[in-house]
């Protein structure tokens, strides 16, 4: 019995047929079923019958053997740096537990997504190998430094492989910490590579094409709809994950996506290394320089103030729930409507401001902007020293405040000013 054989595996009352794959442990068999899914089976509890030998060539090198991918260089191709932080796009199934686990490094992604071959020269590096719920500001700093180094070394674009749960926060962090003249494109997948409905290939291909294009945005590139026809390019400071599991989970808040990548056109026109400009339709003009500057030379300001919290107001909440905010450098409040909290909380906010905490107001509403000049509560909040963040998304506002407190002499003024497309001058209907 060898990898590549078609087998029938009986385990109790369950029978599975498929192609035997290499396993990362001696205790488990891995079988690819007809529907495309892989299943891990306890070897000792299974009876195995070989139905046909060598029905498929299976390479036993790679992740299981610990071999590194070999990447060739073609001077006629653009160079794209692939930076991995983990997540589902760079994951596999742990057949001991049945859970999806981040395992691949950036070079393994090339082996797992052969469609990327010939589109660019790739440099791969790993900044972290975590599930994105474990993302921390210290890793944002490491990521910003890695991107800056790759751009300084001549990368024409950067693709960051990232888990989807906190991708919007990391994209915001790089938009504020970096000023680079090339694209930085975040991508990931909602479904792991062993699933027939996986979105990893299309997202990766579209992200590479977006990283080869002529702009300097920090973007999130994910499925634009439920079908495998296009990816949306969302500005990193205006995007939100709005669904737990759909492949088109990400949306630009308050506008259409910045651009759309036609997957079929990208597949055909980008595979020879050319920039697939025809594949990208921009809904608005993308930025030609990085988020917090205007120069062509890459610059970095990666310091972040970690003592910043995002606090959500809800009706009936115990004011003591905000005790943990005392002594923080900054607090972003997710208020209701135009930016409101219960009037009983206003004295607590005033005390925070008097103690030196920068307090910023955002809204729980998905669209529209904070305006605390309409109702009495809002006017009292302004008098207490609260800073309005306009239509900046709450998560983006937290990251921006972390950056502003560490890098700006006037954090309050920075929070009222647009740095990287996070704050619009005027909210306008767009549907």
PDB file of N, CA, C and O in Angstrom, residues 35-37 88 189-203 223 225-228 245-248:
ATOM      1  N   UNK A  35     -15.228  13.336  -3.729  1.00  0.00           N
ATOM      2  CA  UNK A  35     -15.742  14.702  -3.726  1.00  0.00           C
ATOM      3  C   UNK A  35     -14.674  15.759  -3.530  1.00  0.00           C
ATOM      4  O   UNK A  35     -14.963  16.950  -3.579  1.00  0.00           O
ATOM      5  N   UNK A  36     -13.418  15.330  -3.290  1.00  0.00           N
ATOM      6  CA  UNK A  36     -12.329  16.281  -3.144  1.00  0.00           C
ATOM      7  C   UNK A  36     -11.881  16.506  -1.719  1.00  0.00           C
ATOM      8  O   UNK A  36     -10.804  17.042  -1.484  1.00  0.00           O
ATOM      9  N   UNK A  37     -12.691  16.091  -0.758  1.00  0.00           N
ATOM     10  CA  UNK A  37     -12.309  16.271   0.639  1.00  0.00           C
ATOM     11  C   UNK A  37     -11.300  15.198   1.050  1.00  0.00           C
ATOM     12  O   UNK A  37     -11.283  14.088   0.505  1.00  0.00           O
ATOM     13  N   UNK A  88      -5.853  30.398   7.158  1.00  0.00           N
ATOM     14  CA  UNK A  88      -6.429  29.297   6.400  1.00  0.00           C
ATOM     15  C   UNK A  88      -5.807  29.151   5.026  1.00  0.00           C
ATOM     16  O   UNK A  88      -5.703  28.045   4.500  1.00  0.00           O
ATOM     17  N   UNK A 189      -8.024  32.954   2.875  1.00  0.00           N
ATOM     18  CA  UNK A 189      -9.111  32.122   2.376  1.00  0.00           C
ATOM     19  C   UNK A 189     -10.043  31.775   3.514  1.00  0.00           C
ATOM     20  O   UNK A 189      -9.619  31.617   4.656  1.00  0.00           O
ATOM     21  N   UNK A 190     -11.304  31.669   3.184  1.00  0.00           N
ATOM     22  CA  UNK A 190     -12.322  31.298   4.149  1.00  0.00           C
ATOM     23  C   UNK A 190     -12.387  29.784   4.336  1.00  0.00           C
ATOM     24  O   UNK A 190     -12.891  29.317   5.351  1.00  0.00           O
ATOM     25  N   UNK A 191     -11.884  29.053   3.347  1.00  0.00           N
ATOM     26  CA  UNK A 191     -12.001  27.594   3.387  1.00  0.00           C
ATOM     27  C   UNK A 191     -10.665  26.971   3.003  1.00  0.00           C
ATOM     28  O   UNK A 191     -10.020  27.396   2.050  1.00  0.00           O
ATOM     29  N   UNK A 192     -10.267  25.966   3.754  1.00  0.00           N
ATOM     30  CA  UNK A 192      -8.927  25.394   3.607  1.00  0.00           C
ATOM     31  C   UNK A 192      -8.767  24.667   2.280  1.00  0.00           C
ATOM     32  O   UNK A 192      -9.745  24.292   1.613  1.00  0.00           O
ATOM     33  N   UNK A 193      -7.512  24.447   1.903  1.00  0.00           N
ATOM     34  CA  UNK A 193      -7.186  23.966   0.564  1.00  0.00           C
ATOM     35  C   UNK A 193      -7.716  22.572   0.281  1.00  0.00           C
ATOM     36  O   UNK A 193      -7.848  22.179  -0.884  1.00  0.00           O
ATOM     37  N   UNK A 194      -8.009  21.771   1.289  1.00  0.00           N
ATOM     38  CA  UNK A 194      -8.479  20.405   1.045  1.00  0.00           C
ATOM     39  C   UNK A 194      -9.969  20.366   0.710  1.00  0.00           C
ATOM     40  O   UNK A 194     -10.495  19.306   0.384  1.00  0.00           O
ATOM     41  N   UNK A 195     -10.655  21.512   0.753  1.00  0.00           N
ATOM     42  CA  UNK A 195     -12.082  21.547   0.454  1.00  0.00           C
ATOM     43  C   UNK A 195     -12.303  21.925  -1.011  1.00  0.00           C
ATOM     44  O   UNK A 195     -11.631  22.818  -1.538  1.00  0.00           O
ATOM     45  N   UNK A 196     -13.235  21.251  -1.699  1.00  0.00           N
ATOM     46  CA  UNK A 196     -13.497  21.597  -3.107  1.00  0.00           C
ATOM     47  C   UNK A 196     -13.910  23.047  -3.292  1.00  0.00           C
ATOM     48  O   UNK A 196     -13.672  23.638  -4.343  1.00  0.00           O
ATOM     49  N   UNK A 197     -14.524  23.644  -2.273  1.00  0.00           N
ATOM     50  CA  UNK A 197     -14.977  25.029  -2.379  1.00  0.00           C
ATOM     51  C   UNK A 197     -13.930  26.018  -1.895  1.00  0.00           C
ATOM     52  O   UNK A 197     -14.250  27.190  -1.676  1.00  0.00           O
ATOM     53  N   UNK A 198     -12.692  25.573  -1.723  1.00  0.00           N
ATOM     54  CA  UNK A 198     -11.664  26.476  -1.227  1.00  0.00           C
ATOM     55  C   UNK A 198     -11.505  27.673  -2.162  1.00  0.00           C
ATOM     56  O   UNK A 198     -11.574  27.558  -3.380  1.00  0.00           O
ATOM     57  N   UNK A 199     -11.276  28.829  -1.558  1.00  0.00           N
ATOM     58  CA  UNK A 199     -11.079  30.061  -2.311  1.00  0.00           C
ATOM     59  C   UNK A 199      -9.613  30.469  -2.367  1.00  0.00           C
ATOM     60  O   UNK A 199      -9.291  31.573  -2.794  1.00  0.00           O
ATOM     61  N   UNK A 200      -8.703  29.570  -1.943  1.00  0.00           N
ATOM     62  CA  UNK A 200      -7.304  29.983  -1.815  1.00  0.00           C
ATOM     63  C   UNK A 200      -6.645  30.273  -3.155  1.00  0.00           C
ATOM     64  O   UNK A 200      -5.872  31.234  -3.270  1.00  0.00           O
ATOM     65  N   UNK A 201      -6.916  29.477  -4.190  1.00  0.00           N
ATOM     66  CA  UNK A 201      -6.237  29.661  -5.469  1.00  0.00           C
ATOM     67  C   UNK A 201      -6.640  30.981  -6.107  1.00  0.00           C
ATOM     68  O   UNK A 201      -5.795  31.793  -6.498  1.00  0.00           O
ATOM     69  N   UNK A 202      -7.932  31.220  -6.219  1.00  0.00           N
ATOM     70  CA  UNK A 202      -8.394  32.433  -6.878  1.00  0.00           C
ATOM     71  C   UNK A 202      -7.957  33.678  -6.115  1.00  0.00           C
ATOM     72  O   UNK A 202      -7.503  34.662  -6.717  1.00  0.00           O
ATOM     73  N   UNK A 203      -8.064  33.650  -4.806  1.00  0.00           N
ATOM     74  CA  UNK A 203      -7.653  34.812  -4.022  1.00  0.00           C
ATOM     75  C   UNK A 203      -6.168  35.087  -4.180  1.00  0.00           C
ATOM     76  O   UNK A 203      -5.741  36.243  -4.299  1.00  0.00           O
ATOM     77  N   UNK A 223     -12.792  37.155  -2.401  1.00  0.00           N
ATOM     78  CA  UNK A 223     -13.889  36.927  -3.329  1.00  0.00           C
ATOM     79  C   UNK A 223     -14.869  38.099  -3.338  1.00  0.00           C
ATOM     80  O   UNK A 223     -15.247  38.611  -2.279  1.00  0.00           O
ATOM     81  N   UNK A 225     -17.923  37.785  -4.790  1.00  0.00           N
ATOM     82  CA  UNK A 225     -19.259  37.197  -4.735  1.00  0.00           C
ATOM     83  C   UNK A 225     -19.143  35.720  -4.439  1.00  0.00           C
ATOM     84  O   UNK A 225     -18.045  35.192  -4.224  1.00  0.00           O
ATOM     85  N   UNK A 226     -20.251  35.005  -4.450  1.00  0.00           N
ATOM     86  CA  UNK A 226     -20.221  33.576  -4.128  1.00  0.00           C
ATOM     87  C   UNK A 226     -19.603  32.706  -5.212  1.00  0.00           C
ATOM     88  O   UNK A 226     -19.232  31.560  -4.954  1.00  0.00           O
ATOM     89  N   UNK A 227     -19.483  33.227  -6.436  1.00  0.00           N
ATOM     90  CA  UNK A 227     -18.935  32.450  -7.544  1.00  0.00           C
ATOM     91  C   UNK A 227     -17.439  32.700  -7.710  1.00  0.00           C
ATOM     92  O   UNK A 227     -16.890  33.669  -7.174  1.00  0.00           O
ATOM     93  N   UNK A 228     -16.794  31.843  -8.488  1.00  0.00           N
ATOM     94  CA  UNK A 228     -15.353  31.962  -8.732  1.00  0.00           C
ATOM     95  C   UNK A 228     -15.084  32.796  -9.977  1.00  0.00           C
ATOM     96  O   UNK A 228     -14.426  32.342 -10.915  1.00  0.00           O
ATOM     97  N   UNK A 245     -18.457  32.938   7.371  1.00  0.00           N
ATOM     98  CA  UNK A 245     -17.978  31.809   6.574  1.00  0.00           C
ATOM     99  C   UNK A 245     -18.100  31.963   5.062  1.00  0.00           C
ATOM    100  O   UNK A 245     -17.475  31.199   4.325  1.00  0.00           O
ATOM    101  N   UNK A 246     -18.902  32.898   4.578  1.00  0.00           N
ATOM    102  CA  UNK A 246     -19.013  33.056   3.126  1.00  0.00           C
ATOM    103  C   UNK A 246     -17.672  33.422   2.523  1.00  0.00           C
ATOM    104  O   UNK A 246     -16.846  34.096   3.144  1.00  0.00           O
ATOM    105  N   UNK A 247     -17.464  33.018   1.274  1.00  0.00           N
ATOM    106  CA  UNK A 247     -16.213  33.359   0.612  1.00  0.00           C
ATOM    107  C   UNK A 247     -16.136  34.850   0.281  1.00  0.00           C
ATOM    108  O   UNK A 247     -15.046  35.410   0.198  1.00  0.00           O
ATOM    109  N   UNK A 248     -17.276  35.484   0.112  1.00  0.00           N
ATOM    110  CA  UNK A 248     -17.300  36.935  -0.116  1.00  0.00           C
ATOM    111  C   UNK A 248     -17.638  37.655   1.188  1.00  0.00           C
ATOM    112  O   UNK A 248     -18.512  38.524   1.232  1.00  0.00           O
TER     113      UNK A 248
END
